[in-house]
Coordinates of C-alpha atoms in Angstrom, one line a residue:
Chain A
M1 CA -169.6 199.0 151.4
R2 CA -173.2 198.8 150.5
E3 CA -175.0 198.3 153.1
I4 CA -173.2 201.3 154.7
A5 CA -173.8 203.3 152.6
V6 CA -177.8 202.5 152.7
S7 CA -178.1 202.9 156.1
G8 CA -175.9 205.7 157.0
P9 CA -178.5 209.4 156.7
L10 CA -181.3 209.3 158.6
P11 CA -182.5 208.1 161.5
A12 CA -186.3 208.0 160.7
D13 CA -184.9 205.7 157.4
Q14 CA -183.1 203.1 159.1
T15 CA -185.5 200.1 160.1
T16 CA -186.8 199.9 156.4
A17 CA -183.0 200.7 154.8
R18 CA -181.7 197.7 157.5
Q19 CA -184.5 195.5 156.0
A20 CA -184.0 196.4 153.0
A21 CA -179.5 195.5 153.1
I22 CA -180.8 192.1 155.5
R23 CA -183.0 191.3 151.7
A24 CA -180.1 192.5 150.0
A25 CA -177.9 189.9 151.7
R26 CA -180.2 187.3 151.2
R27 CA -180.5 187.8 147.9
E28 CA -176.7 187.7 147.1
E29 CA -176.6 184.4 149.3
R30 CA -179.3 182.8 147.2
V31 CA -177.9 183.7 144.2
A32 CA -174.3 182.7 145.3
W33 CA -176.0 178.9 146.4
Q34 CA -177.5 178.7 142.7
L35 CA -173.7 179.8 140.7
A36 CA -172.6 176.2 143.3
A37 CA -175.2 174.5 142.8
P38 CA -174.0 172.6 140.3
A39 CA -170.3 171.8 141.7
I40 CA -171.5 171.2 144.3
V41 CA -174.2 168.5 143.9
L42 CA -170.6 167.1 141.1
I43 CA -168.0 167.5 143.9
I44 CA -170.7 165.3 145.9
V45 CA -172.3 163.2 143.7
L46 CA -168.2 162.4 141.4
I47 CA -165.6 162.9 144.2
L48 CA -167.6 162.3 147.7
L49 CA -170.3 159.4 147.2
P50 CA -167.6 157.2 145.3
T51 CA -165.0 157.6 148.0
L52 CA -167.1 156.8 150.2
A53 CA -168.2 153.7 148.0
V54 CA -164.3 152.5 147.8
F55 CA -164.4 152.6 151.2
V56 CA -168.3 151.0 152.5
F57 CA -166.6 148.1 149.0
S58 CA -163.5 147.0 150.5
L59 CA -165.3 145.8 153.8
T60 CA -167.2 143.4 151.3
N61 CA -166.2 140.4 148.5
Y62 CA -168.7 141.9 146.0
E63 CA -167.4 141.5 142.7
L64 CA -169.1 142.6 138.9
G65 CA -171.4 140.0 138.0
Y66 CA -173.1 138.5 141.2
D67 CA -175.5 140.7 142.6
D68 CA -174.9 139.7 146.3
F69 CA -172.8 140.2 148.5
Q70 CA -171.6 139.7 152.4
F71 CA -169.9 142.5 154.4
V72 CA -166.8 140.2 155.4
G73 CA -165.2 142.7 158.2
L74 CA -161.2 143.5 157.6
D75 CA -160.8 140.3 155.5
N76 CA -159.7 142.1 152.3
Y77 CA -156.5 144.0 153.7
I78 CA -156.2 140.8 156.3
E79 CA -155.2 138.7 152.8
L80 CA -153.8 141.5 150.4
F81 CA -151.0 141.6 153.2
G82 CA -150.7 137.3 153.4
D83 CA -151.1 138.3 148.6
R84 CA -148.0 138.1 146.8
T85 CA -148.2 139.4 143.7
F86 CA -149.8 142.3 146.1
L87 CA -146.5 142.6 148.3
I88 CA -144.2 142.4 145.3
S89 CA -146.3 145.0 143.5
L90 CA -146.1 147.3 146.7
K91 CA -141.9 146.7 146.2
N92 CA -141.6 147.6 142.9
T93 CA -143.2 150.9 143.0
A94 CA -140.6 151.6 146.2
V95 CA -138.1 150.9 143.9
Y96 CA -139.3 152.7 140.7
T97 CA -140.1 155.2 143.0
A98 CA -136.5 155.3 144.6
I99 CA -135.0 155.2 141.0
V100 CA -136.9 157.9 139.7
T101 CA -137.0 160.2 142.4
P102 CA -133.8 161.4 142.8
F103 CA -132.8 160.9 139.2
S104 CA -135.8 163.0 137.7
V105 CA -135.3 165.9 140.5
F106 CA -131.4 166.6 140.2
I107 CA -131.2 166.3 136.3
G108 CA -134.0 168.4 136.2
L109 CA -132.5 171.0 138.6
G110 CA -128.7 170.7 137.1
V111 CA -130.2 171.4 133.5
A112 CA -132.2 174.7 135.1
L113 CA -129.1 175.8 136.6
L114 CA -127.1 175.3 133.6
I115 CA -129.9 177.2 131.0
E116 CA -129.7 180.1 133.7
S117 CA -126.3 180.3 133.2
E118 CA -125.6 180.6 129.9
T119 CA -127.4 182.7 127.0
R120 CA -127.0 181.0 124.3
G121 CA -130.3 179.0 122.9
R122 CA -132.0 179.2 126.9
A123 CA -135.2 179.1 124.7
F124 CA -134.3 176.2 121.9
F125 CA -133.0 174.2 125.4
R126 CA -135.9 174.3 127.2
T127 CA -138.2 173.4 123.8
V128 CA -136.3 170.5 124.4
Y129 CA -135.8 169.4 127.3
F130 CA -139.9 169.8 128.1
L131 CA -141.1 168.1 125.0
P132 CA -140.6 164.6 126.9
V133 CA -144.0 166.5 129.1
A134 CA -146.3 167.4 126.2
S135 CA -146.2 164.3 124.2
L136 CA -148.1 161.5 124.5
L137 CA -146.7 159.0 126.9
V138 CA -148.5 156.1 125.0
A139 CA -147.0 156.6 121.8
M140 CA -142.9 157.9 123.0
A141 CA -143.4 154.6 125.2
T142 CA -144.0 152.4 121.9
V143 CA -140.8 154.7 120.6
F144 CA -138.7 153.1 123.3
Q145 CA -139.9 148.9 122.4
Y146 CA -138.3 149.9 119.6
L147 CA -135.5 151.7 120.9
L148 CA -135.1 148.6 123.7
H149 CA -135.6 146.1 121.4
P150 CA -133.0 143.4 121.6
T151 CA -132.8 142.3 118.6
I152 CA -133.3 145.2 116.7
G153 CA -133.3 148.3 118.6
P154 CA -130.6 151.7 117.8
V155 CA -129.6 151.5 121.9
N156 CA -128.0 147.3 122.0
A157 CA -126.9 148.0 118.0
M158 CA -124.9 151.2 119.6
L159 CA -123.2 149.3 122.7
S160 CA -122.2 146.0 120.4
M161 CA -120.2 148.9 118.1
L162 CA -118.8 149.6 121.2
G163 CA -118.8 145.9 122.5
I164 CA -120.9 145.0 124.7
A165 CA -123.7 142.8 124.4
G166 CA -126.8 145.0 125.4
P167 CA -129.8 143.6 127.7
N168 CA -133.0 142.2 126.6
W169 CA -133.8 145.4 128.8
L170 CA -137.8 145.6 129.2
G171 CA -138.1 141.6 128.8
S172 CA -135.7 140.5 131.8
S173 CA -137.0 141.0 135.0
S174 CA -133.8 142.4 136.0
T175 CA -133.9 144.8 133.9
V176 CA -137.2 145.5 133.2
L177 CA -138.0 147.8 136.1
I178 CA -134.5 149.7 135.4
S179 CA -135.8 150.4 132.1
L180 CA -139.4 151.9 133.3
A181 CA -137.0 154.2 135.0
I182 CA -135.3 155.1 132.1
I183 CA -139.1 156.7 130.9
G184 CA -140.3 157.7 133.6
I185 CA -136.9 159.9 134.0
W186 CA -136.9 161.3 130.9
Q187 CA -140.5 161.8 130.7
S188 CA -140.5 164.0 134.1
V189 CA -137.2 165.8 134.2
G190 CA -138.5 168.8 132.2
F191 CA -141.6 169.1 134.7
N192 CA -138.7 169.6 137.1
M193 CA -136.3 171.8 135.5
V194 CA -139.4 174.3 134.9
L195 CA -140.5 174.7 138.2
F196 CA -136.7 174.8 139.2
L197 CA -135.5 177.3 136.7
A198 CA -139.1 179.3 138.3
G199 CA -137.3 179.0 141.5
L200 CA -134.0 180.5 140.5
T201 CA -134.9 183.2 139.0
A202 CA -136.7 184.4 142.3
I203 CA -133.8 184.6 144.0
P204 CA -132.1 187.9 144.5
R205 CA -129.2 188.8 142.5
E206 CA -128.2 191.4 145.4
L207 CA -127.3 187.9 147.3
Y208 CA -124.8 186.9 145.3
A209 CA -123.6 189.7 145.1
A210 CA -123.1 190.1 148.7
A211 CA -121.9 186.3 148.9
E212 CA -119.0 187.7 146.4
V213 CA -118.1 190.6 148.9
D214 CA -117.9 188.0 151.7
G215 CA -115.2 186.1 149.7
A216 CA -117.3 183.1 147.8
K217 CA -116.1 183.3 144.6
G218 CA -116.2 180.0 143.4
S219 CA -119.5 178.7 141.4
W220 CA -119.9 175.8 143.6
E221 CA -118.8 178.0 146.0
R222 CA -121.9 180.3 144.8
F223 CA -124.1 176.9 145.0
R224 CA -123.5 175.8 148.0
L225 CA -124.3 178.8 149.7
V226 CA -126.8 181.0 148.2
T227 CA -128.5 179.1 145.3
W228 CA -128.9 175.2 147.3
P229 CA -130.0 177.1 150.1
M230 CA -132.7 179.3 148.3
L231 CA -134.3 176.5 146.8
G232 CA -134.8 174.7 149.8
P233 CA -138.6 175.1 149.5
T234 CA -138.6 174.3 145.3
T235 CA -136.5 171.2 146.5
L236 CA -139.2 170.0 149.1
F237 CA -141.7 170.5 146.5
V238 CA -140.2 169.2 142.8
T239 CA -139.5 166.5 144.9
T240 CA -142.6 165.3 146.4
I241 CA -144.9 165.5 143.4
S242 CA -141.6 163.2 141.4
V243 CA -142.4 161.2 144.2
I244 CA -146.8 160.9 143.8
N245 CA -146.0 160.7 140.3
A246 CA -144.3 157.9 140.7
V247 CA -146.2 156.3 142.9
K248 CA -149.5 156.9 139.8
V249 CA -147.0 155.3 137.3
F250 CA -149.2 153.3 134.7
E251 CA -148.8 154.0 131.4
T252 CA -145.9 153.0 130.7
V253 CA -146.5 149.7 132.0
K254 CA -150.2 149.0 130.5
T255 CA -148.5 149.6 127.7
L256 CA -145.2 148.1 127.5
T257 CA -144.8 144.7 130.0
E258 CA -148.9 144.3 131.5
G259 CA -146.2 143.8 134.9
G260 CA -144.1 140.9 133.5
P261 CA -141.9 139.3 133.1
N262 CA -143.0 136.9 136.4
K263 CA -144.2 139.9 137.5
S264 CA -141.1 141.8 138.4
S265 CA -142.5 145.1 136.7
E266 CA -146.3 145.0 138.6
V267 CA -146.7 148.2 140.3
L268 CA -149.5 149.4 142.5
L269 CA -151.9 150.8 140.1
W270 CA -151.9 148.1 137.5
T271 CA -152.5 145.3 140.2
I272 CA -155.8 147.8 141.2
Y273 CA -156.6 147.8 137.1
Q274 CA -156.4 143.8 136.9
E275 CA -159.0 143.0 140.1
G276 CA -160.7 145.9 140.4
F277 CA -161.5 146.2 136.1
V278 CA -159.9 142.9 134.8
Y279 CA -161.2 140.2 137.4
L280 CA -163.7 142.2 138.4
R281 CA -163.3 141.4 142.2
V282 CA -164.5 144.9 142.9
G283 CA -164.3 144.8 147.0
Y284 CA -161.1 143.3 147.0
A285 CA -159.6 145.7 144.4
S286 CA -160.9 148.5 147.0
A287 CA -159.6 147.1 149.9
M288 CA -155.8 147.8 147.3
T289 CA -157.4 151.2 146.6
V290 CA -158.0 152.6 150.3
I291 CA -154.7 151.8 150.7
F292 CA -153.0 153.8 147.5
L293 CA -155.3 156.5 148.2
A294 CA -154.1 156.5 152.0
F295 CA -150.3 157.4 150.9
L296 CA -151.1 159.5 148.0
I297 CA -152.6 161.7 150.8
V298 CA -149.8 160.7 153.5
L299 CA -147.7 163.2 150.3
M300 CA -150.3 165.6 149.3
L301 CA -150.3 166.7 152.9
V302 CA -147.1 167.0 152.9
Q303 CA -147.1 168.6 149.7
Y304 CA -149.4 171.1 151.4
R305 CA -146.9 172.0 154.4
V306 CA -143.6 172.2 152.2
L307 CA -146.3 175.0 150.0
D308 CA -146.8 177.1 153.2
R309 CA -143.3 176.9 153.6
R310 CA -143.0 178.1 150.4
V311 CA -145.1 180.6 151.0
H312 CA -143.5 182.0 154.2
Y313 CA -140.2 182.0 152.1
T314 CA -140.9 184.9 149.2
Chain B
M1 CA -104.9 180.0 123.2
R2 CA -107.0 178.9 121.1
N3 CA -107.1 175.2 122.8
T4 CA -108.5 177.2 126.3
A5 CA -110.9 179.2 124.5
L6 CA -112.7 175.5 123.6
F7 CA -112.7 174.8 126.9
S8 CA -114.0 177.2 128.6
M9 CA -116.6 176.6 131.0
R10 CA -118.9 178.4 128.9
N11 CA -118.5 176.2 126.2
L12 CA -118.5 173.7 128.6
R13 CA -121.4 174.6 129.9
L14 CA -123.6 174.6 125.9
G15 CA -121.7 170.7 125.4
I16 CA -123.7 169.1 127.9
L17 CA -126.9 171.2 127.6
S18 CA -125.9 170.2 123.5
A19 CA -125.7 166.4 124.3
G20 CA -128.5 166.0 126.7
A21 CA -130.3 167.7 124.6
L22 CA -129.6 164.9 121.4
V23 CA -130.6 162.6 124.1
F24 CA -134.1 163.8 125.0
L25 CA -135.0 164.3 121.7
A26 CA -133.0 161.0 120.6
P27 CA -136.5 159.0 120.5
Y28 CA -138.3 161.6 118.2
I29 CA -135.9 161.2 116.1
W30 CA -135.4 157.5 115.9
M31 CA -139.7 157.6 115.9
I32 CA -139.4 160.2 112.5
S33 CA -136.6 157.9 111.0
T34 CA -138.2 154.4 111.8
A35 CA -141.8 155.9 110.2
A36 CA -140.2 156.6 106.7
K37 CA -138.0 153.2 106.3
S38 CA -139.7 150.1 105.5
R39 CA -139.8 146.1 107.1
E40 CA -137.0 145.2 105.8
E41 CA -134.4 147.8 106.8
I42 CA -136.0 148.7 109.8
F43 CA -134.9 144.6 110.9
S44 CA -131.7 144.7 109.4
S45 CA -130.9 146.5 112.4
S46 CA -128.8 149.3 110.3
L47 CA -127.5 152.8 113.0
T48 CA -128.9 154.8 109.5
L49 CA -130.7 157.8 110.3
L50 CA -132.1 158.2 106.6
P51 CA -133.5 155.5 105.3
Q52 CA -132.4 154.5 101.7
H53 CA -135.6 153.2 100.8
W54 CA -138.6 155.8 101.2
A55 CA -142.0 154.2 103.1
L56 CA -142.8 156.8 105.1
W57 CA -146.4 156.7 102.8
E58 CA -146.2 153.4 103.0
N59 CA -146.7 153.4 106.5
L60 CA -148.8 156.4 106.9
A61 CA -151.2 154.5 105.0
K62 CA -151.1 151.1 106.8
A63 CA -151.7 153.6 110.0
F64 CA -154.6 155.0 108.6
T65 CA -156.3 152.4 106.8
R66 CA -155.4 149.7 109.8
V67 CA -157.3 152.0 112.7
P68 CA -159.4 154.3 112.0
M69 CA -157.2 157.2 112.8
G70 CA -159.5 159.9 111.9
Q71 CA -161.9 158.5 114.1
L72 CA -159.5 158.5 116.8
L73 CA -158.5 161.7 116.5
L74 CA -161.1 163.3 116.6
N75 CA -162.8 160.9 119.6
G76 CA -159.7 162.7 121.1
L77 CA -161.3 165.5 120.2
I78 CA -164.1 165.4 121.4
V79 CA -163.7 164.0 125.3
C80 CA -161.0 167.3 125.8
G81 CA -164.5 169.0 124.6
L82 CA -166.6 167.7 126.7
I83 CA -164.6 167.6 129.6
F84 CA -163.4 171.3 129.6
F85 CA -166.7 172.9 128.5
F86 CA -168.4 171.4 131.8
Q87 CA -165.6 171.8 133.4
V88 CA -165.9 175.5 132.9
V89 CA -168.6 175.7 132.9
I90 CA -169.3 174.8 136.7
A91 CA -166.7 176.0 137.9
I92 CA -166.2 179.5 136.6
P93 CA -169.9 180.3 138.3
C94 CA -169.0 178.3 141.5
A95 CA -165.0 180.2 142.5
Y96 CA -167.2 183.5 141.5
A97 CA -169.6 182.4 144.2
M98 CA -167.0 182.3 146.3
A99 CA -164.6 184.5 146.2
K100 CA -167.0 187.2 144.8
L101 CA -170.4 187.3 147.1
K102 CA -171.9 187.0 150.5
F103 CA -171.2 183.5 151.0
R104 CA -171.4 181.1 154.5
A105 CA -170.8 178.5 152.4
A106 CA -167.7 179.7 151.2
Q107 CA -165.8 178.0 154.2
T108 CA -167.1 175.1 153.6
M109 CA -166.7 174.7 149.4
M110 CA -163.3 175.5 150.4
T111 CA -162.7 172.4 152.3
L112 CA -164.6 170.1 150.1
V113 CA -162.2 172.0 147.1
M114 CA -158.7 170.5 149.2
L115 CA -160.1 168.0 149.8
G116 CA -161.3 166.9 146.1
L117 CA -157.3 167.8 145.6
L118 CA -156.4 164.7 147.9
I119 CA -158.3 162.3 145.0
P120 CA -157.4 161.0 141.9
I121 CA -159.8 159.4 139.6
H122 CA -157.9 156.2 140.4
A123 CA -159.3 156.0 143.8
T124 CA -162.9 156.7 142.9
A125 CA -162.7 154.6 139.2
L126 CA -164.3 151.3 140.6
P127 CA -167.8 153.2 142.2
I128 CA -167.6 155.6 138.9
Y129 CA -167.3 152.8 136.9
V130 CA -169.3 149.5 138.6
A131 CA -172.7 152.3 138.2
L132 CA -171.7 153.7 135.1
N133 CA -172.1 149.4 133.8
K134 CA -175.6 149.0 136.1
A135 CA -176.4 152.2 133.6
G136 CA -175.1 150.8 130.3
M137 CA -173.8 153.2 129.7
L138 CA -170.4 151.6 129.5
N139 CA -168.6 152.6 125.5
S140 CA -170.0 156.5 125.4
Y141 CA -168.7 159.8 125.3
F142 CA -170.6 160.2 127.9
A143 CA -168.2 157.7 129.8
L144 CA -165.2 159.5 128.7
S145 CA -166.0 162.7 130.5
A146 CA -168.5 162.5 133.1
P147 CA -166.5 161.1 135.9
F148 CA -164.1 164.6 134.8
F149 CA -167.1 167.5 134.2
I150 CA -166.3 168.5 138.0
S151 CA -162.3 170.0 138.5
V152 CA -161.7 171.1 142.4
F153 CA -158.4 172.1 140.7
G154 CA -160.2 174.2 138.1
I155 CA -162.2 175.9 141.1
F156 CA -159.5 176.1 143.2
L157 CA -157.1 178.1 139.8
F158 CA -160.4 180.0 139.1
L159 CA -160.7 181.2 143.1
Q160 CA -157.3 182.8 143.6
F161 CA -157.2 184.6 140.3
F162 CA -161.0 186.1 141.4
R163 CA -159.8 186.9 144.5
A164 CA -156.7 189.3 142.8
M165 CA -159.7 190.9 140.2
P166 CA -161.0 193.7 141.8
D167 CA -164.6 194.3 144.1
D168 CA -165.3 197.9 141.7
L169 CA -165.4 195.9 138.4
I170 CA -167.8 193.8 139.8
S171 CA -170.1 196.6 142.1
A172 CA -170.3 198.9 138.8
A173 CA -171.6 196.5 136.6
R174 CA -174.7 195.7 139.6
L175 CA -175.0 199.4 139.4
D176 CA -175.6 198.7 135.7
G177 CA -178.1 196.6 136.7
M178 CA -176.6 193.4 135.6
S179 CA -177.4 189.9 137.0
E180 CA -175.0 188.1 138.7
L181 CA -175.3 185.5 135.9
A182 CA -174.5 188.8 133.6
I183 CA -171.5 189.5 135.2
V184 CA -170.0 186.4 135.3
N185 CA -170.3 185.6 131.7
R186 CA -169.6 189.5 129.9
V187 CA -167.6 190.4 133.7
I188 CA -165.7 187.8 135.1
V189 CA -165.0 184.8 132.3
P190 CA -163.5 188.5 129.4
N191 CA -161.0 189.1 132.4
A192 CA -159.5 186.1 133.3
W193 CA -158.3 184.8 130.0
P194 CA -154.9 184.1 131.0
A195 CA -155.9 181.6 134.3
V196 CA -159.2 180.7 131.4
T197 CA -156.2 179.6 128.3
A198 CA -154.0 178.1 131.6
F199 CA -156.2 175.8 132.7
A200 CA -157.5 174.7 129.3
I201 CA -154.4 173.4 127.9
F202 CA -153.3 171.8 131.3
S203 CA -157.4 170.3 131.4
V204 CA -157.0 169.1 127.4
V205 CA -152.9 167.5 128.1
A206 CA -154.5 165.9 130.4
H207 CA -157.1 164.6 129.4
W208 CA -155.0 164.1 125.8
N209 CA -152.7 161.3 127.1
D210 CA -155.2 160.4 129.5
L211 CA -154.8 155.9 129.3
F212 CA -156.0 154.5 133.3
W213 CA -160.1 156.0 132.0
P214 CA -160.5 155.4 128.1
L215 CA -158.5 151.9 128.6
I216 CA -161.7 151.6 132.1
V217 CA -164.6 152.4 130.1
I218 CA -164.0 151.2 126.5
T219 CA -163.9 148.2 124.7
G220 CA -164.0 148.5 121.0
T221 CA -162.0 151.1 118.7
E222 CA -165.5 152.8 117.6
R223 CA -164.8 154.8 120.7
A224 CA -161.6 155.0 121.3
T225 CA -159.5 157.7 122.4
P226 CA -155.5 158.1 120.6
P227 CA -153.6 156.5 123.2
L228 CA -156.4 153.1 123.5
G229 CA -156.3 153.5 119.9
L230 CA -152.6 152.7 119.5
L231 CA -153.0 149.7 122.3
F232 CA -155.0 148.4 119.2
F233 CA -152.9 149.0 116.3
R234 CA -150.5 147.4 118.5
A235 CA -152.1 144.5 119.2
A236 CA -153.5 144.2 115.9
E237 CA -150.1 144.5 114.0
A238 CA -148.6 141.5 116.1
G239 CA -146.5 144.8 117.3
D240 CA -143.8 143.6 115.1
D241 CA -144.5 146.4 111.9
Y242 CA -142.6 148.9 113.4
G243 CA -142.8 151.1 110.2
A244 CA -146.6 151.4 110.5
L245 CA -146.6 151.9 114.5
M246 CA -143.7 154.6 114.6
A247 CA -145.9 156.6 111.6
A248 CA -149.3 155.6 114.1
T249 CA -147.3 157.0 117.1
L250 CA -146.2 160.4 114.9
I251 CA -150.0 160.9 113.6
I252 CA -151.1 160.5 117.4
T253 CA -148.1 163.0 119.0
L254 CA -147.8 165.3 116.5
P255 CA -150.8 168.1 117.5
L256 CA -149.8 168.4 121.1
V257 CA -146.9 169.0 120.0
A258 CA -147.5 171.1 117.1
A259 CA -150.3 172.7 120.0
F260 CA -146.6 172.8 122.3
L261 CA -144.3 174.5 120.0
L262 CA -146.7 176.9 118.9
A263 CA -147.1 178.1 122.3
Q264 CA -145.1 177.4 124.4
R265 CA -144.6 180.1 127.3
R266 CA -148.7 179.2 127.3
F267 CA -148.3 175.8 127.5
I268 CA -145.3 175.6 129.6
E269 CA -147.2 178.3 132.4
G270 CA -150.6 175.3 131.9
I271 CA -149.3 172.1 132.4
T272 CA -146.6 173.0 135.7
L273 CA -150.0 174.2 136.9
T274 CA -149.9 170.6 137.1
G275 CA -147.7 170.3 140.0
L276 CA -150.4 171.9 142.1
K277 CA -152.6 169.1 141.5
G278 CA -150.2 166.1 142.1

């Protein structure tokens, strides 16, 4: 805009004016580089180089404390797929994700629908269900450890009042993943609820009126014909985020079980943490990280595509 | 008549919401109740919420004396403050250059940012740890905060916000002879306040709660953040003095929960931004 204004009026001044405009553009470009420089340097140093290094490490037998290391090609990856702990870890992460995702998505949706249609105490309920999202997970996990304690915990005390002998929630290999999943669901419902509430407010009221004219009388019919299809993009979005967050489960495992008992709560990030930062087998842990990153990138790409679709809907 | 009113759809809805709310609040209720009970009472496994013998002060005192609780909270504050300060100071000028200046590298930068959004700290942790270890800088505030000085998500967020700002505002400032840096400081930042607060909440909640990175770079209580300190406290207590443990969790959870209750709308906005980051 400024260029046009400057180079407009007199033909004789045109060359000098153009030169001035070019100088101004160059100056602006230089200032832009200066403003962006710290960010560019840090992106390279803290994100790009470390990611590259993980790939390189994953092809070596590097261990922290030993300075010499050799390139071993794909040996680490071959070892991984014969490693019982890693395979258990993959399986447990998948099971945990398969429990947490549907429950946290559908409870989140249910709570959002109830809050949306209920006029009383709306702000109160939203606050209560969102509270776990704002709470320190490590601290709340400790509270759950007490709640689920096999002998002195209130949960089993209540169950015994009903005549049920409660299990050793976090201490037995058959219930530990379910217990961790319950904490995961409790923690993530509020987050999903808020996203669903935003999705619900975006649905035009006229659609419900139109559906009613077309004979959709009950609330179930209204949900099936209007709410659910209109929420489609939000649901996909919430689902991918829930999967990504479930795959990254770490805090509760570290705080409560450390992968036990007998590796039955061994999950991906915990295994990486153990190999890399406790046993210091950097090369081997890097190979695991590469696989973890591959999972995440696939999920994130799905999420980007979902986001794109969301833009088209609104 | 009264019966049908009682079991109406509305009351059913309210009933379900209330029952759910009770389940969601239960951990907090038990946390407070247990923090006020004595050891004997906790082990007698009673379901009463009110303690017969109040031991709240005793438990709080234990939490404050057995671990340097004040130090933990201060460490959390310093680390979150450092991270937020550098994130904003680095991200805002960069986002401004990408959004409002003739910057030929803007497209490449956008690719870098999108790429950065795909990579979490869990993926870059090993090389950064190796580097910090080589430099002998583990166990420091620097080790805790430096990996997070760049927030590509911050750049992304501010970029979206700046693009929506009118160009006239900036042109007027230029005509007044302001330098680009002055424009960022005195025109852009004051107008970007909603984005800055939302990002502040997002950043502080994420780093106050983070366990993964502090666990890796910190070995003593001296530089421990609150989540890590809680783990140390539990280890020191052999994990069976639940009264003291709940008092400690109460102290550590309180700051953010109180902030959340005071500024709910902003909090919900700020935290749900994570949706984009995943």
